[in-house]
Short mmCIF file of C-alpha atoms and ligand atoms in Angstrom, two decimals:
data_model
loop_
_atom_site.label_atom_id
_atom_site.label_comp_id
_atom_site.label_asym_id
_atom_site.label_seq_id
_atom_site.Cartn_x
_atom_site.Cartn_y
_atom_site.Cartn_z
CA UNK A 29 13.76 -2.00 -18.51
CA UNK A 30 14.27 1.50 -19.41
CA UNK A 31 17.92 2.69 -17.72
CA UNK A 32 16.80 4.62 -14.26
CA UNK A 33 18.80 7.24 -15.40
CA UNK A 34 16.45 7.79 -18.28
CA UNK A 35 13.13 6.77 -16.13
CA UNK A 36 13.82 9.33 -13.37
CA UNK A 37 12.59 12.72 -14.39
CA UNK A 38 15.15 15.19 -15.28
CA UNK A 39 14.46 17.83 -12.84
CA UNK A 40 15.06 15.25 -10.12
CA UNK A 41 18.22 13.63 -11.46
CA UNK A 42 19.97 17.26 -11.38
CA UNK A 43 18.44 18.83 -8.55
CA UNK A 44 20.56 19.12 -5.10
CA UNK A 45 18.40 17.92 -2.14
CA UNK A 46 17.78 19.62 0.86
CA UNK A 47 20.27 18.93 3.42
CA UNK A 48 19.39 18.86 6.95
CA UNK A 49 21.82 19.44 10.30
CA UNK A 50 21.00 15.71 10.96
CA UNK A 51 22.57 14.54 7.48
CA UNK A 52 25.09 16.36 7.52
CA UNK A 53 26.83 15.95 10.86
CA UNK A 54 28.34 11.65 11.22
CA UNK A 55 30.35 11.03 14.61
CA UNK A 56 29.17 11.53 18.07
CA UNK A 57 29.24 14.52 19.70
CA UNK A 58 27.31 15.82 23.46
CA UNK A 59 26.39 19.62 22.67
CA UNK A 60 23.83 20.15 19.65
CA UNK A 61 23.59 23.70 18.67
CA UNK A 62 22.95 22.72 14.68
CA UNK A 63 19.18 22.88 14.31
CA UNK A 64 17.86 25.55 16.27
CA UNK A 65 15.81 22.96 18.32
CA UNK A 66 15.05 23.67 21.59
CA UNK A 67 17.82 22.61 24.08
CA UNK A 68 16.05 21.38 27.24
CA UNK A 69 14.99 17.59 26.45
CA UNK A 70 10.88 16.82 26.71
CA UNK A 71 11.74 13.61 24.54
CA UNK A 72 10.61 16.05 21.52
CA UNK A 73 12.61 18.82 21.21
CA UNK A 74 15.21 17.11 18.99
CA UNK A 75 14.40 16.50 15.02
CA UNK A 76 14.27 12.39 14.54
CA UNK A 77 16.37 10.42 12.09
CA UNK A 78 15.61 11.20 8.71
CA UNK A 79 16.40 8.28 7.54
CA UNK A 80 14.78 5.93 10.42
CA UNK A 81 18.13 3.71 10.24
CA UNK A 82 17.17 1.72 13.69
CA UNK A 83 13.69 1.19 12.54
CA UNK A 84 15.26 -0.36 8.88
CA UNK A 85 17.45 -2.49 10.67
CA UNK A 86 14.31 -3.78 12.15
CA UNK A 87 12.09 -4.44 8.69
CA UNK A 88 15.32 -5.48 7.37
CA UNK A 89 15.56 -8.71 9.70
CA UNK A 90 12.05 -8.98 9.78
CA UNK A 91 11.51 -8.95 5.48
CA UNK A 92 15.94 -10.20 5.27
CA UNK A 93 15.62 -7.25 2.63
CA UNK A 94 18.96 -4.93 2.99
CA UNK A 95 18.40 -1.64 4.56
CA UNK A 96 19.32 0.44 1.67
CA UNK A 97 16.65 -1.15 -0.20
CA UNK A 98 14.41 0.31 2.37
CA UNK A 99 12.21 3.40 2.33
CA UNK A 100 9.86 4.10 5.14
CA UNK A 101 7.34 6.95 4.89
CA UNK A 102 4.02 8.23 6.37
CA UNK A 103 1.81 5.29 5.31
CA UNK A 104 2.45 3.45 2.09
CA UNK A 105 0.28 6.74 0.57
CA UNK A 106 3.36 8.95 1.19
CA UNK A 107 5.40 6.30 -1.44
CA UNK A 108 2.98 6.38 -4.13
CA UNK A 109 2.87 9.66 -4.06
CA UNK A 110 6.57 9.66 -4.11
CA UNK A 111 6.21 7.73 -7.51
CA UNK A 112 4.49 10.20 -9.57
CA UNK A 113 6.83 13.29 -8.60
CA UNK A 114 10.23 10.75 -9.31
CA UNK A 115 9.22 9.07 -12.20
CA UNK A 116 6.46 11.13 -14.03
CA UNK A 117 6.36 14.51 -15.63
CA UNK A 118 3.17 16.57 -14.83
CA UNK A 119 0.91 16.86 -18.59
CA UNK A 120 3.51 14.92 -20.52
CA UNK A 121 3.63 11.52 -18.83
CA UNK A 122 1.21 8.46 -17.84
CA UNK A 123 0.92 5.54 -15.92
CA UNK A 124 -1.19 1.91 -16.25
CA UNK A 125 -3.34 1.27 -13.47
CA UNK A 126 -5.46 -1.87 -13.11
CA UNK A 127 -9.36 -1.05 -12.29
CA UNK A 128 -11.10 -1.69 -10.12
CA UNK A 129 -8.09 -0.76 -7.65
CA UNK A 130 -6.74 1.49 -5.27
CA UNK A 131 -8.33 4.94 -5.64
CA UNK A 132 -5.06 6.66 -4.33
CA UNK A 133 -3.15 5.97 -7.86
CA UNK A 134 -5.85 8.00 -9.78
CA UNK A 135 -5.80 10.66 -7.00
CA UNK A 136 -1.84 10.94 -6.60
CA UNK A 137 -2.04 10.75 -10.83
CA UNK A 138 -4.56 13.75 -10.71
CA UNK A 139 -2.42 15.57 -7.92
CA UNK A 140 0.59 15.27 -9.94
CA UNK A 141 -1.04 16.26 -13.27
CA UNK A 142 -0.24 12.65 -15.20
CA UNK A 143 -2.86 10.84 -17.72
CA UNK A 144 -4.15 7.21 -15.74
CA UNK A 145 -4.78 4.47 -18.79
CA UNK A 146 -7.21 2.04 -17.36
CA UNK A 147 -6.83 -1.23 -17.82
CA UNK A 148 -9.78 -3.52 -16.73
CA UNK A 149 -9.66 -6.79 -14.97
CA UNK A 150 -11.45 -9.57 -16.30
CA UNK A 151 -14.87 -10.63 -14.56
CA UNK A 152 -12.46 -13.04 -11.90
CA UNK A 153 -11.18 -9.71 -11.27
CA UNK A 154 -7.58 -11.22 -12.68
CA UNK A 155 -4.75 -9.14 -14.67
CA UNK A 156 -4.57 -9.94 -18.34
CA UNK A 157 -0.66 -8.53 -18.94
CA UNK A 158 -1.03 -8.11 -22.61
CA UNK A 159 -3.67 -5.29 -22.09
CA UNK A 160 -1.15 -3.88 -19.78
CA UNK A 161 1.85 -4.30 -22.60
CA UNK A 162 -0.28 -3.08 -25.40
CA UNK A 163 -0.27 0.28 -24.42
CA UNK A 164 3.19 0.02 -22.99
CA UNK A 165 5.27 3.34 -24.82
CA UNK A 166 8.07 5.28 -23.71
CA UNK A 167 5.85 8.16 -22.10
CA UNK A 168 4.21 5.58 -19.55
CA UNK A 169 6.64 5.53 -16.71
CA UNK A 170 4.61 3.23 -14.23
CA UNK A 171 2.11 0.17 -14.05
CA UNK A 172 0.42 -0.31 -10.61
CA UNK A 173 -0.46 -3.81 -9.55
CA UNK A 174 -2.22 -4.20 -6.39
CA UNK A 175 -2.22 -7.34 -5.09
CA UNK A 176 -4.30 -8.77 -3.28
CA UNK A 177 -6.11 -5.92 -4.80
CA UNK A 178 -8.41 -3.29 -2.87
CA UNK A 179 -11.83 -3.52 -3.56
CA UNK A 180 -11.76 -7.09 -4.83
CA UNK A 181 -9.73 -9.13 -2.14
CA UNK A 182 -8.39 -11.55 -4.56
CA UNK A 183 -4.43 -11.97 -5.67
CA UNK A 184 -4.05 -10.97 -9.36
CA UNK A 185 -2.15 -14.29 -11.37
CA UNK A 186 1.36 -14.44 -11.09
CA UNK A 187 2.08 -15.54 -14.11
CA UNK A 188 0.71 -11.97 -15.28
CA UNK A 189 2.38 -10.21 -13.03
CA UNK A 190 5.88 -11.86 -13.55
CA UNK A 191 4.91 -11.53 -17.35
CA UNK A 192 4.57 -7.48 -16.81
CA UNK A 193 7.81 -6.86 -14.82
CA UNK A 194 9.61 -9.21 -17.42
CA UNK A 195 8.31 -7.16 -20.21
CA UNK A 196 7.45 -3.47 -19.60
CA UNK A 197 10.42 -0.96 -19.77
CA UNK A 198 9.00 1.29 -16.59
CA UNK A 199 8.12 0.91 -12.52
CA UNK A 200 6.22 -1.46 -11.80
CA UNK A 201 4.63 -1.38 -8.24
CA UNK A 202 3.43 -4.09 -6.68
CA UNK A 203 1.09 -2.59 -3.57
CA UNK A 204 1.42 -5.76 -1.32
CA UNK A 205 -0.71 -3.85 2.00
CA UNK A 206 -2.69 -6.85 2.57
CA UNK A 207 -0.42 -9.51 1.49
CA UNK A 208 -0.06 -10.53 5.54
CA UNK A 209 -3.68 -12.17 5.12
CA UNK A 210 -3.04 -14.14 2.02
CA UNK A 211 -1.89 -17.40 1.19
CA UNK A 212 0.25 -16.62 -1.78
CA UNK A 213 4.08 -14.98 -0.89
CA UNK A 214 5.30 -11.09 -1.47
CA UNK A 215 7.15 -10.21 -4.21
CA UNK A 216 9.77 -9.26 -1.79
CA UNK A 217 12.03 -12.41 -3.05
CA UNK A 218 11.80 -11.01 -6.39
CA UNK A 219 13.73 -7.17 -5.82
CA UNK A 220 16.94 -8.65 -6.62
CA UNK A 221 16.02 -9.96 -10.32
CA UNK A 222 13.46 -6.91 -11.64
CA UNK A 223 15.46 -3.25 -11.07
CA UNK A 224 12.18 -1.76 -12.25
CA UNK A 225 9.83 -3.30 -9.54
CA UNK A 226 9.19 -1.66 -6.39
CA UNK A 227 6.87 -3.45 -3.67
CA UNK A 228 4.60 -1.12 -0.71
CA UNK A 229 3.68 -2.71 2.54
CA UNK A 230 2.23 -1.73 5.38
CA UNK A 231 1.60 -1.60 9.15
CA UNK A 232 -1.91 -0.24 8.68
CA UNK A 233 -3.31 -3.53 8.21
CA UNK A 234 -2.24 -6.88 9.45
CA UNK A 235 0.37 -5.40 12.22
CA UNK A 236 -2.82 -2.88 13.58
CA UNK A 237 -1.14 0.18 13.20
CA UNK A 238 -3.03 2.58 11.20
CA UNK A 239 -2.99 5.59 13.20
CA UNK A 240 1.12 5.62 13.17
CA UNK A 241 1.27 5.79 9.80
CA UNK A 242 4.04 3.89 8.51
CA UNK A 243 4.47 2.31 5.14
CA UNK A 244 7.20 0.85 3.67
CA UNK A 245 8.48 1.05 0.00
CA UNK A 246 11.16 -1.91 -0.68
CA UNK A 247 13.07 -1.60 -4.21
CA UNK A 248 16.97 -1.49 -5.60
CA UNK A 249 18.74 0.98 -3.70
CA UNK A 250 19.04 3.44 -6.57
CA UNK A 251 15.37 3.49 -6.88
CA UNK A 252 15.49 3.94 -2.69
CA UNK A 253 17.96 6.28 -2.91
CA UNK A 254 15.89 9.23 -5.23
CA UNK A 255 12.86 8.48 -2.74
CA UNK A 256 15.51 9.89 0.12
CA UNK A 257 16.28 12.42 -2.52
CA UNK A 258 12.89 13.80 -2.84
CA UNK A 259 11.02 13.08 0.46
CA UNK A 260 10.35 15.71 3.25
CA UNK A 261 13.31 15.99 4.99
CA UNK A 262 12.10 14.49 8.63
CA UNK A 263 9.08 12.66 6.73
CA UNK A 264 8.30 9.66 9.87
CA UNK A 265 7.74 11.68 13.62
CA UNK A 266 10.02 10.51 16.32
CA UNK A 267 6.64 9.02 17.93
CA UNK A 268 6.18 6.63 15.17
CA UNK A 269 9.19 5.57 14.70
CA UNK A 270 9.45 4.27 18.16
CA UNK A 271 5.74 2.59 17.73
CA UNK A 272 6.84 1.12 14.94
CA UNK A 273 9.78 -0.40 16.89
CA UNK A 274 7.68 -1.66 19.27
CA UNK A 275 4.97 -2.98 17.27
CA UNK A 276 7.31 -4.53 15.14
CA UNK A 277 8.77 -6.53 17.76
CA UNK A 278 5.56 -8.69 18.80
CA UNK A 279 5.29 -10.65 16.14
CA UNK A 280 3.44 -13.14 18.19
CA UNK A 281 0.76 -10.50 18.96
CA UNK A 282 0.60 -10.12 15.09
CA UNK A 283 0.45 -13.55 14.57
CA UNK A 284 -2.57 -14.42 16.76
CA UNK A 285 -4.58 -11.49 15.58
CA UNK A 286 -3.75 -12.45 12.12
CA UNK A 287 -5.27 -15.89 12.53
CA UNK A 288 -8.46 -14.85 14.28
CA UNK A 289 -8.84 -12.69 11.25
CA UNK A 290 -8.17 -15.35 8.72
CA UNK A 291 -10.90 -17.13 11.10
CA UNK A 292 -13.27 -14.73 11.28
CA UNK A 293 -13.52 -14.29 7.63
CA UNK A 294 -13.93 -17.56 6.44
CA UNK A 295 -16.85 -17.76 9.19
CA UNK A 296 -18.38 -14.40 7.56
CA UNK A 297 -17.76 -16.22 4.25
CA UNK A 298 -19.54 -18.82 4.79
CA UNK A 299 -22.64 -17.08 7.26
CA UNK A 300 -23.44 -14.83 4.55
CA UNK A 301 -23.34 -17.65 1.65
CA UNK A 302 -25.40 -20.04 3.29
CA UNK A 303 -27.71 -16.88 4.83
CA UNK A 304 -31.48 -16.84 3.29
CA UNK A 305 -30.58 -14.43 0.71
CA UNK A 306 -27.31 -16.14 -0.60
CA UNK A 307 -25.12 -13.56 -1.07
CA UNK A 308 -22.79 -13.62 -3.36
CA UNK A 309 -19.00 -13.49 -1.57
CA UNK A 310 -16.03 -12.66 -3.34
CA UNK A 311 -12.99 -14.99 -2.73
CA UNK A 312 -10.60 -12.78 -0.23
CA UNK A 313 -6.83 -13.40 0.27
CA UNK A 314 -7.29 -10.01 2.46
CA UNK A 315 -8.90 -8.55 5.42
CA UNK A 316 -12.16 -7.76 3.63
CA UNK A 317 -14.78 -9.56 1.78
CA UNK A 318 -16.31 -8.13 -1.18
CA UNK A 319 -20.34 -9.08 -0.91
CA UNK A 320 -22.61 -8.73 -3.72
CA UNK A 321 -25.57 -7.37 -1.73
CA UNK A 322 -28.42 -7.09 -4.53
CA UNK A 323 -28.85 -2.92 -3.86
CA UNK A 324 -26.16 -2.24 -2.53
CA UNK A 325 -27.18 1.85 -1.78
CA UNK A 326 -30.25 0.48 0.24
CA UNK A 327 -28.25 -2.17 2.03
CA UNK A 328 -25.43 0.07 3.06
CA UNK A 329 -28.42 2.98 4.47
CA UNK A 330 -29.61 0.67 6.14
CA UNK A 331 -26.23 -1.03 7.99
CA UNK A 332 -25.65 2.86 8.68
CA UNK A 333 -29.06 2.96 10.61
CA UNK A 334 -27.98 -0.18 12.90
CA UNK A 335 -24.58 1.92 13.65
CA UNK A 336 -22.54 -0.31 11.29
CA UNK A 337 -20.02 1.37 8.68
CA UNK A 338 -19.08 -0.76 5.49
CA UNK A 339 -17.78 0.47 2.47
CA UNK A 340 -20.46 0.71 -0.35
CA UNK A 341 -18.35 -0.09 -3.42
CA UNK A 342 -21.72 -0.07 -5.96
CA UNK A 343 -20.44 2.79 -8.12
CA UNK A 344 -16.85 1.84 -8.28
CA UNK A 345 -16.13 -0.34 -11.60
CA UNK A 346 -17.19 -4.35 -11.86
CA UNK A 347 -18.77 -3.91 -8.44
CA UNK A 348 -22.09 -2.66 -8.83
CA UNK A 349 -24.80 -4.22 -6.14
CA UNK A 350 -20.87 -4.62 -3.48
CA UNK A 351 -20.36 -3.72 -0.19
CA UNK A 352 -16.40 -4.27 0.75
CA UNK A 353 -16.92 -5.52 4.75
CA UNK A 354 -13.53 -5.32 6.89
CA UNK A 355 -12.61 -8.34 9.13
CA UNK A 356 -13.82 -6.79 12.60
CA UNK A 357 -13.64 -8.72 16.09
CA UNK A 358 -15.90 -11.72 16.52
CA UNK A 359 -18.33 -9.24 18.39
CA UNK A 360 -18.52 -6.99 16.36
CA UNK A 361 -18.57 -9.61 13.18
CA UNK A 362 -21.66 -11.39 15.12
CA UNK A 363 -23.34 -7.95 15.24
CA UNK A 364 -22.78 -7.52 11.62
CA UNK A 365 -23.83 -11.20 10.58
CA UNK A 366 -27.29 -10.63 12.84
CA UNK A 367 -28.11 -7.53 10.90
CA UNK A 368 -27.52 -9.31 7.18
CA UNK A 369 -30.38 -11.49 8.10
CA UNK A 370 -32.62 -8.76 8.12
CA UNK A 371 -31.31 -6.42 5.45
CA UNK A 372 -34.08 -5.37 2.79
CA UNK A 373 -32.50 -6.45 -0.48
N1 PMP B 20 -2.53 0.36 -0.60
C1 PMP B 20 -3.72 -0.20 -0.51
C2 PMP B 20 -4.09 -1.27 -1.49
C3 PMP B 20 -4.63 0.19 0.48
O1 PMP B 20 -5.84 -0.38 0.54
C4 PMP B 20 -4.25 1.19 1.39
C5 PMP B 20 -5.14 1.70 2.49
N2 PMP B 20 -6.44 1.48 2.42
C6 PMP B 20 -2.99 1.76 1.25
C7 PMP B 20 -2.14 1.31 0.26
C8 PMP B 20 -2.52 2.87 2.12
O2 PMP B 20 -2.00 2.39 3.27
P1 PMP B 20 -1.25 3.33 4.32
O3 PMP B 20 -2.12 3.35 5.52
O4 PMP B 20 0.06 2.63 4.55
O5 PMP B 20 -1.06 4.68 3.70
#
């Protein structure tokens, strides 16, 4: 790997951060007169933490990843983000992604004016890491692995991935949101032996916590500590901090939802194979299949005229003729699996 020191862009490494009255002041005190809040207490009027250090303690016991290897932001889209401005210089730099993949890289890339080199997964939808190293060079700062990968619902091989964060000098992120629904581990055990990677999770997905928006970046605490450097200063609200801490602490709730959803899909799975038409279903180690539908424009009009919302995936690469279905509730999954039958293919 590349030293961080030379990874990180330049303006970064020298600039002084913002510091806020809540960094600076350490110690307790009873009268806060530091950051022109409003003094009478609704439960709002004070700033939050702005570095969530209850809520790490919490997703440190729960991942046994120290805290200062911890960055928690709003949704796992606030870290990639975070990414391109550390690590990549607008119209001089690049990064690798995989494709298909998550369409947030190429956005955030486009945002932060930095070239995207494509590389494209092989028709398992698997990660050949010598296409990745081939066009490894000293101006490509990150690779993003996604994994299981959005659209395709499959894990890419670990043998690739291990052989990309062995051999390629930049980042490499590893976006692990729906790892909770797969049968493979997260690269979490790994942090302490690659300085370059950097895994996202989530609790949009398997803990049912979208609407909080909290994601969580995990990495060495250098790379942690120029997130802190460069993030909004109060970047997770007071509310979802504390619905994070409670969510977080029902793992059992998680759990059981978790397996219905495991269950669920496999019934799907196997409803929509077996169905009249034979779909074609993609092997998922998330909490979505991806369904080869025939036409997939027609299919998903007419899903939308029954009131049901899938994702039509049929111009988005390797997937022509997909739909990507979420994991709903058995209901809702029964509704879903009743409308298949008829769908005019
Ligand atoms: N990564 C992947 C692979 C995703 O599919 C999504 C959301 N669809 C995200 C990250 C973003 O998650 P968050 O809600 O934490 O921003």
């Amino acid at each position: 790997m590349m030293s961080l020191e030379k990874l990180v862009r330049r303006n970064i490494r020298n600039m002084k951060p913002y510091s806020s009255a809540r960094n600076e002041f350490h110690g307790t005190a009873s009268v806060f007169l530091d950051a022109n809040e409003n003094p009478w207490n609704t439960t709002y009027n004070r700033y939050p933490d702005p570095l969530q250090m209850e809520l790490k303690e919490r997703v440190s016991k729960l991942k046994e990843v120290e805290t200062d290897s911890i960055f928690l932001g709003n949704g796992s889209d606030e870290a990639i983000d975070l990414v391109f401005r550390a690590f990549c210089d607008p119209g001089m730099d690049s990064v690798i992604l995989i494709d298909p993949s998550y369409g947030m890289y190429e956005v955030c890339a486009n945002l932060n004016n930095v070239e995207c080199k494509k590389v494209l997964l092989n028709d398992k939808f698997d990660l050949d890491a010598d296409k990745i190293l081939a066009l490894d060079n000293d101006w490509v700062k990150v690779v993003f692995l996604c994994s299981p990968n959005n659209p395709t619902g499959n894990c890419l091989n670990r043998d690739e991935i291990y052989k990309v964060l062995d051999k390629f000098h930049g980042i490499v992120i590893i976006d692990e949101a729906y790892v909770d629904f797969s049968s493979q581990p997260s690269f979490l055990t790994e942090l302490n032996k690659f300085p370059n990677l950097i895994v996202l999770q989530t609790l949009s997905k398997a803990w049912g916590a979208a609407a909080i928006r909290l994601g969580m970046a995990f990495a060495s605490p250098e790379i942690i500590s120029v997130f802190n450097k460069i993030k909004y200063p109060y970047n997770v609200s007071k509310p979802s901090q504390e619905a994070a801490l409670s969510i977080l602490s029902d793992t059992e709730k998680m759990q059981k939802q978790l397996s219905q959803i495991l269950f669920e899909r496999s019934r799907i799975e196997k409803a929509l194979t077996e169905s009249p038409y034979f779909y074609k279903v993609y092997p998922s180690d998330a909490n979505f299949l991806l369904v080869e539908v025939g036409n997939a424009n027609n299919a998903y009009n007419y899903l939308v005229k029954k009131g049901i919302v899938v994702r039509n995936r049929n111009n988005i690469t390797l997937c022509r003729g997909c739909l990507r279905i979420t994991i709903g509730t058995p209901e809702e999954n029964d509704i879903l699996l009743d409308v298949m039958k008829s769908l005019p293919i």
